[in-house]
Amino acid sequence: MNKSSFFIVGQHAVIEALKNPKRKVLRVFLTEESKKNIHRKSPTKNLLNDVKVYFKTKKELDKYSTKENLLHQGYVAEIEHLEKPILKEFIKEKDNITLVCLDGVTDPRNIGALIRSAASFNIDGIIIKERHYPSESKLMYKASSGAIEYINIFEVSNINSTLKNLKEKNFWVYGFDGDSDKDFTKTDWKGNNILLFGSEGFGMHQHTSKYADFLVKIDIDNKVESLNISNSAAIVFHHLSYLKKRVD
């Protein structure tokens, strides 16, 4: 397990990290007002037990967020990485799994927003290339609004070999491509599925798209060229969540 520590900022990011029993929070820097707010948010459990707390002014906390041009809202924490979940072990334990695979998506804000949507609609996990995952990005943590504490992030060294292995284990791979003829809502979405999203502007890599069993699209008005990836993902996640609830 990687024991290196890093800083996150923002109310939701810090409070959800404190709530997560699996997350090691080393230090918290708060204003007096944000400390009161933590107790208001969690009146029955003291989230600051066993955590080193330092009180700072807003100005003192600015140094942790000005570089990224983020609002810290009076909350900064130093945390350790969570233990990385292992994809091979995870898929042994569940049925009807829905995973997201990000091919070449590197923008921390987009990844954070996508994580937030994935957690909101009970997606089972996100597969991302280890090299492309900004694991210590304040921007990603802030954009995920604390949801990163509740989603499995599977970091892999090779996307293509991962997709190949999953296909051999009865997963269907759906590549999202604006040029496809098939609307994604016309699919049954049964069994184990991978939702494969490419980067904005470039789409899926050609050598990765060949692992897709189906190419599907979100049907949008042709006046609009495309949607931001995190918006696209949220639409898909919501639809799949709706279908699952109908079956349940």
Coordinates of N, CA and C in Angstrom, one line a residue:
M1 N 0.8 -1.2 0.0 CA 0.0 0.0 0.0 C 0.9 1.2 0.0
N2 N 0.5 2.2 -0.8 CA 1.2 3.5 -0.9 C 0.9 4.3 0.3
K3 N 1.9 4.6 1.1 CA 1.7 5.3 2.4 C 2.0 6.8 2.2
S4 N 2.3 7.3 1.0 CA 2.6 8.7 0.9 C 1.3 9.5 1.1
S5 N 1.5 10.7 1.6 CA 0.4 11.6 2.0 C 0.3 12.8 1.0
F6 N -0.9 13.4 1.0 CA -1.1 14.5 0.1 C -2.2 15.4 0.7
F7 N -2.4 16.6 0.2 CA -3.5 17.5 0.7 C -4.7 17.5 -0.2
I8 N -5.8 17.6 0.4 CA -7.1 17.9 -0.3 C -7.7 19.1 0.4
V9 N -8.6 19.8 -0.4 CA -9.3 21.0 0.1 C -10.7 21.0 -0.2
G10 N -11.5 21.7 0.5 CA -13.0 21.8 0.3 C -13.8 21.1 1.3
Q11 N -15.0 21.7 1.6 CA -15.8 21.1 2.6 C -16.2 19.7 2.4
H12 N -16.8 19.3 1.3 CA -17.3 18.0 1.1 C -16.1 17.0 1.0
A13 N -15.1 17.4 0.3 CA -13.9 16.5 0.2 C -13.3 16.1 1.5
V14 N -13.2 17.1 2.4 CA -12.6 16.8 3.7 C -13.5 16.1 4.6
I15 N -14.8 16.5 4.7 CA -15.8 15.9 5.6 C -16.0 14.4 5.2
E16 N -16.1 14.1 3.9 CA -16.3 12.7 3.5 C -15.1 11.8 3.8
A17 N -13.9 12.4 3.6 CA -12.6 11.7 4.0 C -12.6 11.4 5.5
L18 N -13.1 12.3 6.3 CA -13.2 12.1 7.8 C -14.2 11.0 8.1
K19 N -15.3 10.9 7.3 CA -16.3 9.9 7.6 C -15.9 8.5 7.2
N20 N -15.0 8.4 6.2 CA -14.6 7.1 5.7 C -13.7 6.4 6.6
P21 N -14.1 5.3 7.2 CA -13.3 4.6 8.2 C -12.0 4.0 7.6
K22 N -12.0 3.8 6.2 CA -10.9 3.2 5.5 C -9.8 4.3 5.2
R23 N -10.2 5.5 5.3 CA -9.3 6.6 5.0 C -8.5 7.1 6.2
K24 N -7.2 7.1 6.0 CA -6.3 7.7 7.1 C -6.1 9.2 6.9
V25 N -6.7 9.9 7.8 CA -6.5 11.4 7.8 C -5.5 11.8 8.8
L26 N -4.4 12.3 8.4 CA -3.3 12.7 9.3 C -3.5 14.0 10.0
R27 N -3.8 15.0 9.3 CA -4.0 16.3 9.9 C -5.2 17.1 9.2
V28 N -5.9 17.9 10.0 CA -6.9 18.7 9.4 C -6.6 20.2 9.8
F29 N -6.7 21.1 8.8 CA -6.6 22.5 9.0 C -7.9 23.1 8.8
L30 N -8.4 23.8 9.9 CA -9.8 24.4 9.8 C -9.8 25.8 10.3
T31 N -10.8 26.5 9.9 CA -11.1 27.8 10.5 C -12.0 27.5 11.7
E32 N -12.2 28.4 12.6 CA -13.1 28.2 13.7 C -14.5 27.9 13.2
E33 N -14.9 28.6 12.2 CA -16.3 28.4 11.6 C -16.5 27.1 11.0
S34 N -15.4 26.6 10.2 CA -15.6 25.3 9.6 C -15.6 24.1 10.6
K35 N -14.9 24.3 11.8 CA -15.0 23.3 12.9 C -16.4 23.2 13.4
K36 N -17.0 24.4 13.6 CA -18.4 24.4 14.1 C -19.3 23.7 13.1
N37 N -19.1 23.9 11.8 CA -19.9 23.3 10.7 C -19.7 21.8 10.7
I38 N -18.5 21.3 10.9 CA -18.3 19.8 11.0 C -19.2 19.2 12.1
H39 N -19.2 19.8 13.2 CA -20.0 19.3 14.3 C -21.5 19.4 14.0
R40 N -21.9 20.5 13.2 CA -23.3 20.6 12.8 C -23.7 19.5 11.8
K41 N -22.7 19.2 10.9 CA -23.0 18.1 9.9 C -23.0 16.7 10.5
S42 N -22.3 16.5 11.6 CA -22.2 15.2 12.2 C -22.4 15.3 13.7
P43 N -23.7 15.6 14.2 CA -23.9 15.9 15.6 C -23.7 14.7 16.5
T44 N -23.9 13.5 15.9 CA -23.9 12.2 16.8 C -22.5 11.6 16.9
K45 N -21.6 12.0 15.9 CA -20.3 11.4 15.9 C -19.2 12.5 15.7
N46 N -18.3 12.5 16.6 CA -17.2 13.5 16.5 C -16.2 13.1 15.4
L47 N -16.3 13.7 14.3 CA -15.4 13.3 13.2 C -13.9 13.6 13.4
L48 N -13.7 14.5 14.4 CA -12.3 15.0 14.6 C -11.6 14.2 15.7
N49 N -12.3 13.2 16.2 CA -11.6 12.3 17.2 C -10.4 11.6 16.6
D50 N -9.3 11.6 17.3 CA -8.1 10.9 16.9 C -7.5 11.5 15.6
V51 N -7.8 12.8 15.4 CA -7.2 13.5 14.2 C -6.5 14.8 14.8
K52 N -5.3 15.0 14.3 CA -4.7 16.3 14.7 C -5.3 17.4 14.0
V53 N -5.9 18.4 14.8 CA -6.6 19.5 14.2 C -5.8 20.8 14.5
Y54 N -5.6 21.6 13.4 CA -4.9 22.9 13.6 C -5.9 24.0 13.1
F55 N -6.0 25.1 13.9 CA -6.9 26.2 13.5 C -6.1 27.2 12.8
K56 N -6.6 27.7 11.7 CA -5.9 28.6 10.8 C -7.0 29.7 10.4
T57 N -6.4 30.8 9.9 CA -7.3 31.8 9.3 C -7.5 31.4 7.8
K58 N -8.5 32.0 7.2 CA -8.8 31.7 5.8 C -7.6 32.0 4.9
K59 N -6.9 33.1 5.3 CA -5.8 33.6 4.5 C -4.6 32.6 4.7
E60 N -4.4 32.0 5.9 CA -3.4 31.0 6.0 C -3.6 29.8 5.2
L61 N -4.9 29.4 5.0 CA -5.3 28.3 4.3 C -5.2 28.5 2.8
D62 N -5.2 29.7 2.4 CA -5.1 30.0 0.9 C -3.9 29.4 0.2
K63 N -2.8 29.3 1.0 CA -1.6 28.7 0.3 C -1.8 27.3 -0.1
Y64 N -2.8 26.6 0.4 CA -3.0 25.2 0.0 C -3.9 25.1 -1.3
S65 N -4.4 26.2 -1.7 CA -5.4 26.1 -2.9 C -5.2 27.2 -3.9
T66 N -4.4 28.2 -3.7 CA -4.3 29.3 -4.7 C -3.6 28.8 -6.0
K67 N -2.7 27.9 -5.9 CA -2.0 27.4 -7.1 C -3.0 26.8 -8.1
E68 N -4.0 26.1 -7.6 CA -5.0 25.4 -8.4 C -6.2 26.3 -8.6
N69 N -6.2 27.5 -8.0 CA -7.3 28.4 -8.1 C -8.6 27.8 -7.6
L70 N -8.5 27.1 -6.4 CA -9.7 26.5 -5.8 C -10.1 27.2 -4.5
L71 N -11.4 27.1 -4.2 CA -11.9 27.6 -2.9 C -11.8 26.5 -1.9
H72 N -11.0 26.8 -0.8 CA -10.9 25.7 0.2 C -12.1 25.7 1.2
Q73 N -12.8 26.8 1.3 CA -14.0 26.9 2.1 C -13.7 26.8 3.6
G74 N -12.4 26.9 4.0 CA -12.0 26.7 5.4 C -11.7 25.3 5.8
Y75 N -11.5 24.4 4.8 CA -11.2 23.0 5.1 C -10.0 22.6 4.2
V76 N -9.0 22.1 4.9 CA -7.8 21.4 4.3 C -7.5 20.2 5.1
A77 N -7.1 19.1 4.4 CA -6.7 17.9 5.2 C -5.5 17.2 4.5
E78 N -4.7 16.6 5.3 CA -3.6 15.8 4.8 C -4.0 14.3 5.0
I79 N -4.1 13.6 3.9 CA -4.6 12.2 3.9 C -3.6 11.3 3.2
E80 N -3.8 10.0 3.5 CA -3.1 8.9 2.8 C -4.0 8.3 1.8
H81 N -3.3 7.6 0.8 CA -4.1 6.9 -0.2 C -4.9 5.7 0.4
L82 N -6.0 5.4 -0.2 CA -6.8 4.2 0.2 C -6.1 3.0 -0.4
E83 N -6.3 1.9 0.2 CA -5.8 0.7 -0.4 C -6.4 0.4 -1.7
K84 N -5.6 0.1 -2.7 CA -6.2 -0.1 -4.1 C -7.0 -1.3 -4.2
P85 N -8.2 -1.2 -4.7 CA -9.0 -2.5 -4.9 C -8.4 -3.2 -6.1
I86 N -8.6 -4.5 -6.1 CA -8.0 -5.4 -7.1 C -9.2 -5.9 -8.0
L87 N -9.1 -5.5 -9.3 CA -10.2 -5.8 -10.2 C -10.5 -7.3 -10.3
K88 N -9.5 -8.1 -10.4 CA -9.7 -9.6 -10.5 C -10.4 -10.1 -9.3
E89 N -10.1 -9.6 -8.1 CA -10.8 -10.1 -6.9 C -12.3 -9.6 -6.9
F90 N -12.4 -8.3 -7.3 CA -13.8 -7.7 -7.2 C -14.8 -8.4 -8.1
I91 N -14.4 -8.8 -9.3 CA -15.4 -9.4 -10.2 C -15.8 -10.8 -9.8
K92 N -15.0 -11.4 -9.0 CA -15.3 -12.8 -8.5 C -16.5 -12.7 -7.6
E93 N -16.7 -11.6 -6.9 CA -17.7 -11.5 -5.8 C -19.1 -11.0 -6.2
K94 N -19.2 -10.5 -7.4 CA -20.5 -9.9 -7.8 C -21.0 -10.4 -9.1
D95 N -22.3 -10.1 -9.3 CA -23.0 -10.4 -10.6 C -23.6 -9.1 -11.1
N96 N -23.9 -9.1 -12.4 CA -24.6 -7.9 -13.0 C -23.8 -6.6 -12.7
I97 N -22.5 -6.7 -13.0 CA -21.6 -5.6 -12.7 C -21.6 -4.6 -13.8
T98 N -21.6 -3.3 -13.4 CA -21.4 -2.2 -14.4 C -20.1 -1.5 -14.1
L99 N -19.2 -1.5 -15.0 CA -17.9 -0.8 -14.7 C -17.8 0.3 -15.8
V100 N -17.1 1.4 -15.5 CA -16.7 2.4 -16.5 C -15.3 2.3 -16.8
C101 N -14.9 2.4 -18.1 CA -13.5 2.4 -18.4 C -13.2 3.7 -19.1
L102 N -12.2 4.4 -18.7 CA -11.8 5.7 -19.2 C -10.5 5.5 -20.1
D103 N -10.7 5.8 -21.4 CA -9.6 5.6 -22.3 C -9.0 6.9 -22.7
G104 N -7.9 7.3 -22.1 CA -7.2 8.6 -22.4 C -7.8 9.8 -21.8
V105 N -8.7 9.6 -20.8 CA -9.3 10.8 -20.1 C -8.3 11.1 -19.0
T106 N -7.9 12.4 -19.0 CA -6.8 12.8 -18.0 C -7.2 14.0 -17.2
D107 N -8.2 14.8 -17.6 CA -8.5 16.0 -17.0 C -9.1 15.8 -15.6
P108 N -8.4 16.3 -14.5 CA -8.8 16.0 -13.1 C -10.2 16.4 -12.8
R109 N -10.6 17.6 -13.4 CA -12.0 18.1 -13.1 C -13.0 17.1 -13.7
N110 N -12.8 16.7 -14.9 CA -13.7 15.7 -15.5 C -13.8 14.4 -14.8
I111 N -12.6 13.9 -14.4 CA -12.5 12.6 -13.7 C -13.3 12.7 -12.4
G112 N -13.1 13.8 -11.7 CA -13.7 14.1 -10.4 C -15.3 14.1 -10.5
A113 N -15.7 14.9 -11.6 CA -17.2 15.0 -11.8 C -17.8 13.7 -12.2
L114 N -17.0 12.9 -13.0 CA -17.5 11.6 -13.4 C -17.6 10.6 -12.2
I115 N -16.6 10.7 -11.3 CA -16.6 9.9 -10.1 C -17.9 10.2 -9.3
R116 N -18.2 11.5 -9.2 CA -19.4 11.9 -8.4 C -20.6 11.3 -9.0
S117 N -20.8 11.4 -10.3 CA -21.9 10.8 -11.0 C -22.0 9.3 -10.8
A118 N -20.8 8.6 -10.9 CA -20.7 7.2 -10.8 C -21.2 6.7 -9.4
A119 N -20.7 7.4 -8.4 CA -21.1 7.1 -7.0 C -22.6 7.4 -6.8
S120 N -23.1 8.4 -7.4 CA -24.5 8.8 -7.2 C -25.5 7.8 -7.8
F121 N -25.1 7.1 -8.9 CA -25.9 6.1 -9.6 C -25.5 4.7 -9.4
N122 N -24.7 4.4 -8.4 CA -24.3 3.1 -8.0 C -23.6 2.3 -9.1
I123 N -22.7 3.0 -9.8 CA -21.8 2.3 -10.7 C -20.8 1.5 -9.9
D124 N -20.4 0.3 -10.3 CA -19.6 -0.6 -9.4 C -18.1 -0.2 -9.4
G125 N -17.6 0.5 -10.4 CA -16.2 1.0 -10.3 C -15.8 1.6 -11.6
I126 N -14.6 2.2 -11.5 CA -14.0 2.9 -12.7 C -12.7 2.3 -12.9
I127 N -12.4 1.9 -14.2 CA -11.1 1.4 -14.6 C -10.4 2.6 -15.3
I128 N -9.2 2.8 -14.9 CA -8.4 3.9 -15.5 C -6.9 3.5 -15.6
K129 N -6.3 4.0 -16.6 CA -4.9 3.7 -16.7 C -4.1 4.4 -15.6
E130 N -3.3 3.6 -14.9 CA -2.5 4.1 -13.8 C -1.8 5.4 -14.1
R131 N -1.2 5.4 -15.2 CA -0.4 6.6 -15.6 C -1.3 7.9 -15.8
H132 N -2.6 7.7 -16.1 CA -3.5 8.8 -16.4 C -4.3 9.2 -15.2
Y133 N -4.2 8.5 -14.1 CA -5.0 8.8 -12.9 C -4.3 9.8 -12.0
P134 N -4.9 11.0 -11.9 CA -4.3 12.1 -11.1 C -4.6 11.9 -9.6
S135 N -4.0 10.8 -9.0 CA -4.4 10.3 -7.7 C -4.2 11.3 -6.5
E136 N -3.5 12.4 -6.7 CA -3.3 13.3 -5.6 C -3.8 14.7 -6.0
S137 N -4.7 14.8 -7.0 CA -5.1 16.1 -7.5 C -6.2 16.7 -6.6
K138 N -5.9 17.8 -6.0 CA -6.9 18.6 -5.2 C -8.1 18.9 -6.1
L139 N -7.9 19.2 -7.3 CA -9.0 19.5 -8.2 C -9.9 18.3 -8.4
M140 N -9.4 17.1 -8.6 CA -10.2 15.9 -8.7 C -11.0 15.7 -7.5
Y141 N -10.4 15.8 -6.3 CA -11.1 15.5 -5.0 C -12.2 16.6 -4.8
K142 N -11.9 17.8 -5.2 CA -12.9 18.9 -5.0 C -14.1 18.6 -6.0
A143 N -13.8 18.3 -7.2 CA -14.8 18.0 -8.2 C -15.7 16.8 -7.9
S144 N -15.1 15.8 -7.2 CA -15.8 14.6 -6.8 C -16.7 14.9 -5.6
S145 N -16.5 16.0 -4.9 CA -17.3 16.5 -3.8 C -17.5 15.4 -2.7
G146 N -16.4 14.6 -2.5 CA -16.4 13.6 -1.5 C -16.8 12.2 -2.0
A147 N -17.3 12.2 -3.2 CA -17.8 10.9 -3.7 C -16.7 9.9 -3.9
I148 N -15.5 10.4 -4.1 CA -14.3 9.5 -4.3 C -14.1 8.5 -3.2
E149 N -14.7 8.8 -2.0 CA -14.6 7.9 -0.8 C -15.5 6.7 -1.0
Y150 N -16.4 6.7 -2.0 CA -17.5 5.7 -2.1 C -17.4 4.9 -3.4
I151 N -16.4 5.1 -4.2 CA -16.3 4.4 -5.5 C -15.0 3.6 -5.6
N152 N -15.1 2.5 -6.3 CA -13.9 1.7 -6.5 C -13.2 2.2 -7.7
I153 N -11.9 2.6 -7.5 CA -11.1 3.0 -8.7 C -10.1 1.9 -8.9
F154 N -10.2 1.3 -10.1 CA -9.3 0.2 -10.5 C -8.2 0.8 -11.4
E155 N -7.0 0.9 -10.9 CA -5.9 1.4 -11.7 C -5.2 0.3 -12.4
V156 N -5.1 0.3 -13.7 CA -4.5 -0.8 -14.4 C -3.4 -0.3 -15.3
S157 N -2.4 -1.2 -15.6 CA -1.3 -0.7 -16.4 C -1.6 -0.7 -17.9
N158 N -2.6 -1.5 -18.3 CA -2.9 -1.6 -19.7 C -4.4 -1.7 -19.9
I159 N -5.0 -0.8 -20.6 CA -6.5 -0.8 -20.8 C -6.9 -1.9 -21.7
N160 N -6.1 -2.1 -22.8 CA -6.5 -3.1 -23.8 C -6.5 -4.5 -23.2
S161 N -5.4 -4.9 -22.5 CA -5.3 -6.2 -22.0 C -6.4 -6.4 -20.9
T162 N -6.7 -5.3 -20.1 CA -7.8 -5.4 -19.1 C -9.1 -5.7 -19.8
L163 N -9.4 -5.0 -20.9 CA -10.7 -5.2 -21.6 C -10.8 -6.6 -22.2
K164 N -9.6 -7.1 -22.7 CA -9.6 -8.4 -23.3 C -9.9 -9.5 -22.2
N165 N -9.3 -9.3 -21.0 CA -9.5 -10.2 -19.9 C -10.9 -10.2 -19.4
L166 N -11.5 -9.0 -19.4 CA -12.9 -8.9 -18.9 C -13.9 -9.5 -19.9
K167 N -13.6 -9.4 -21.2 CA -14.4 -10.0 -22.2 C -14.4 -11.5 -22.1
E168 N -13.2 -12.0 -21.8 CA -13.1 -13.5 -21.6 C -13.9 -14.0 -20.3
K169 N -14.3 -13.0 -19.4 CA -15.0 -13.3 -18.2 C -16.5 -12.9 -18.4
N170 N -17.0 -12.9 -19.6 CA -18.4 -12.6 -19.9 C -18.8 -11.2 -19.6
F171 N -18.0 -10.3 -19.9 CA -18.4 -8.9 -19.9 C -18.6 -8.4 -21.3
W172 N -19.6 -7.6 -21.5 CA -19.9 -6.9 -22.8 C -19.2 -5.5 -22.7
V173 N -18.6 -5.1 -23.8 CA -17.9 -3.8 -23.8 C -18.7 -2.9 -24.8
Y174 N -19.2 -1.8 -24.2 CA -20.0 -0.8 -25.0 C -19.1 0.5 -25.2
G175 N -18.7 0.7 -26.4 CA -17.9 2.0 -26.6 C -18.8 3.1 -27.0
F176 N -18.7 4.2 -26.3 CA -19.5 5.4 -26.6 C -18.8 6.3 -27.7
D177 N -19.6 6.4 -28.8 CA -19.0 7.0 -30.0 C -20.1 7.8 -30.7
G178 N -19.9 9.1 -30.8 CA -20.9 10.0 -31.4 C -21.2 9.7 -32.8
D179 N -20.4 8.9 -33.5 CA -20.7 8.6 -34.9 C -21.4 7.2 -35.0
S180 N -21.7 6.6 -33.9 CA -22.5 5.3 -34.0 C -23.9 5.6 -34.4
D181 N -24.5 4.5 -35.0 CA -25.9 4.7 -35.4 C -26.9 4.2 -34.3
K182 N -26.4 3.6 -33.3 CA -27.3 3.0 -32.3 C -27.3 3.9 -31.0
D183 N -28.6 4.3 -30.6 CA -28.8 5.0 -29.4 C -28.6 4.1 -28.2
F184 N -27.9 4.5 -27.2 CA -27.6 3.6 -26.1 C -28.8 3.2 -25.3
T185 N -29.9 3.9 -25.4 CA -31.1 3.6 -24.6 C -31.9 2.4 -25.3
K186 N -31.5 2.0 -26.5 CA -32.1 0.9 -27.2 C -31.4 -0.4 -26.9
T187 N -30.6 -0.4 -25.9 CA -29.9 -1.6 -25.4 C -30.6 -2.2 -24.2
D188 N -30.5 -3.5 -24.0 CA -31.2 -4.1 -22.8 C -30.4 -3.9 -21.5
W189 N -29.1 -3.8 -21.6 CA -28.2 -3.6 -20.5 C -28.3 -4.7 -19.4
K190 N -28.2 -6.0 -19.9 CA -28.3 -7.1 -18.9 C -26.9 -7.7 -18.8
G191 N -26.7 -8.4 -17.7 CA -25.4 -9.0 -17.4 C -24.3 -8.1 -17.0
N192 N -23.1 -8.4 -17.3 CA -21.9 -7.6 -16.9 C -21.5 -6.7 -18.0
N193 N -21.4 -5.4 -17.7 CA -21.1 -4.4 -18.8 C -20.0 -3.5 -18.5
I194 N -19.2 -3.2 -19.5 CA -18.2 -2.1 -19.4 C -18.7 -0.9 -20.3
L195 N -18.7 0.2 -19.7 CA -19.0 1.5 -20.4 C -17.7 2.1 -20.8
L196 N -17.3 2.1 -22.0 CA -16.0 2.6 -22.5 C -16.1 4.0 -23.0
F197 N -15.5 5.0 -22.4 CA -15.5 6.4 -22.8 C -14.1 6.8 -23.2
G198 N -14.0 7.5 -24.3 CA -12.8 8.0 -24.8 C -12.6 9.5 -24.3
S199 N -11.5 10.1 -24.6 CA -11.2 11.4 -24.2 C -12.0 12.4 -25.0
E200 N -12.2 13.6 -24.5 CA -12.9 14.6 -25.3 C -12.0 15.1 -26.4
G201 N -12.6 15.3 -27.6 CA -11.8 15.8 -28.7 C -11.2 14.6 -29.5
F202 N -10.7 13.6 -28.8 CA -10.0 12.5 -29.5 C -10.8 11.2 -29.6
G203 N -11.7 11.1 -28.6 CA -12.5 9.8 -28.5 C -11.7 8.6 -28.1
M204 N -12.2 7.5 -28.4 CA -11.4 6.2 -28.0 C -10.2 6.1 -28.9
H205 N -9.2 5.5 -28.4 CA -8.0 5.2 -29.2 C -8.5 4.1 -30.2
Q206 N -8.0 4.1 -31.4 CA -8.4 3.1 -32.4 C -8.1 1.7 -32.0
H207 N -7.0 1.5 -31.4 CA -6.6 0.1 -30.9 C -7.4 -0.3 -29.7
T208 N -8.0 0.6 -29.0 CA -8.9 0.3 -27.9 C -10.3 0.0 -28.3
S209 N -10.8 0.8 -29.3 CA -12.2 0.7 -29.7 C -12.5 -0.7 -30.4
K210 N -11.4 -1.3 -30.9 CA -11.6 -2.7 -31.5 C -12.1 -3.7 -30.4
Y211 N -11.9 -3.4 -29.1 CA -12.3 -4.3 -28.1 C -13.8 -4.1 -27.7
A212 N -14.4 -3.1 -28.3 CA -15.8 -2.8 -28.0 C -16.7 -3.8 -28.8
D213 N -17.6 -4.5 -28.1 CA -18.5 -5.4 -28.8 C -19.6 -4.6 -29.5
F214 N -19.9 -3.4 -29.0 CA -21.0 -2.6 -29.6 C -20.5 -1.1 -29.5
L215 N -20.8 -0.3 -30.5 CA -20.6 1.1 -30.4 C -22.0 1.8 -30.3
V216 N -22.1 2.6 -29.3 CA -23.4 3.3 -29.1 C -23.2 4.8 -28.9
K217 N -24.3 5.5 -28.9 CA -24.2 7.0 -28.8 C -25.3 7.5 -27.9
I218 N -25.1 8.7 -27.4 CA -26.2 9.4 -26.7 C -26.8 10.3 -27.8
D219 N -28.1 10.2 -28.0 CA -28.7 10.9 -29.1 C -29.0 12.3 -28.7
I220 N -28.2 13.2 -29.2 CA -28.4 14.7 -28.9 C -28.7 15.4 -30.1
D221 N -29.3 16.6 -29.9 CA -29.6 17.5 -31.1 C -28.4 17.7 -31.9
N222 N -28.6 17.6 -33.2 CA -27.4 17.8 -34.1 C -26.9 19.2 -34.2
K223 N -27.6 20.1 -33.6 CA -27.0 21.5 -33.5 C -25.8 21.5 -32.6
V224 N -25.8 20.5 -31.7 CA -24.7 20.5 -30.7 C -23.7 19.4 -31.1
E225 N -22.5 19.7 -31.1 CA -21.5 18.8 -31.6 C -21.3 17.6 -30.7
S226 N -21.1 17.9 -29.4 CA -20.9 16.8 -28.4 C -21.1 17.4 -27.0
L227 N -21.1 16.4 -26.0 CA -21.3 16.8 -24.6 C -20.0 16.6 -23.9
N228 N -19.8 17.3 -22.8 CA -18.6 17.1 -21.9 C -18.7 15.7 -21.4
I229 N -17.6 15.0 -21.3 CA -17.6 13.6 -20.9 C -18.3 13.3 -19.6
S230 N -18.1 14.2 -18.6 CA -18.8 14.0 -17.3 C -20.3 14.1 -17.4
N231 N -20.8 15.0 -18.3 CA -22.2 15.1 -18.6 C -22.7 13.9 -19.3
S232 N -22.0 13.5 -20.3 CA -22.4 12.2 -21.0 C -22.5 11.1 -20.1
A233 N -21.5 10.9 -19.3 CA -21.5 9.8 -18.3 C -22.7 9.8 -17.4
A234 N -23.0 11.0 -16.9 CA -24.1 11.2 -15.9 C -25.4 10.7 -16.6
I235 N -25.6 11.1 -17.8 CA -26.8 10.7 -18.5 C -26.9 9.2 -18.6
V236 N -25.8 8.5 -19.0 CA -25.8 7.1 -19.1 C -26.0 6.4 -17.8
F237 N -25.3 6.9 -16.8 CA -25.4 6.3 -15.4 C -26.8 6.3 -14.9
H238 N -27.5 7.5 -15.1 CA -28.8 7.7 -14.6 C -29.8 6.7 -15.3
H239 N -29.6 6.6 -16.6 CA -30.5 5.6 -17.4 C -30.3 4.2 -16.9
L240 N -29.1 3.8 -16.7 CA -28.8 2.4 -16.2 C -29.4 2.2 -14.8
S241 N -29.3 3.2 -14.0 CA -29.8 3.1 -12.6 C -31.3 3.0 -12.7
Y242 N -31.9 3.7 -13.5 CA -33.4 3.7 -13.7 C -33.8 2.3 -14.2
L243 N -33.1 1.7 -15.1 CA -33.5 0.4 -15.6 C -33.3 -0.7 -14.5
K244 N -32.3 -0.5 -13.7 CA -32.0 -1.5 -12.6 C -33.1 -1.4 -11.6
K245 N -33.6 -0.2 -11.3 CA -34.6 0.0 -10.3 C -35.9 -0.6 -10.8
R246 N -36.2 -0.5 -12.0 CA -37.4 -1.1 -12.6 C -37.4 -2.6 -12.5
V247 N -36.3 -3.2 -12.6 CA -36.1 -4.7 -12.5 C -36.3 -5.1 -11.1
D248 N -35.6 -4.3 -10.2 CA -35.7 -4.6 -8.7 C -37.1 -4.5 -8.2

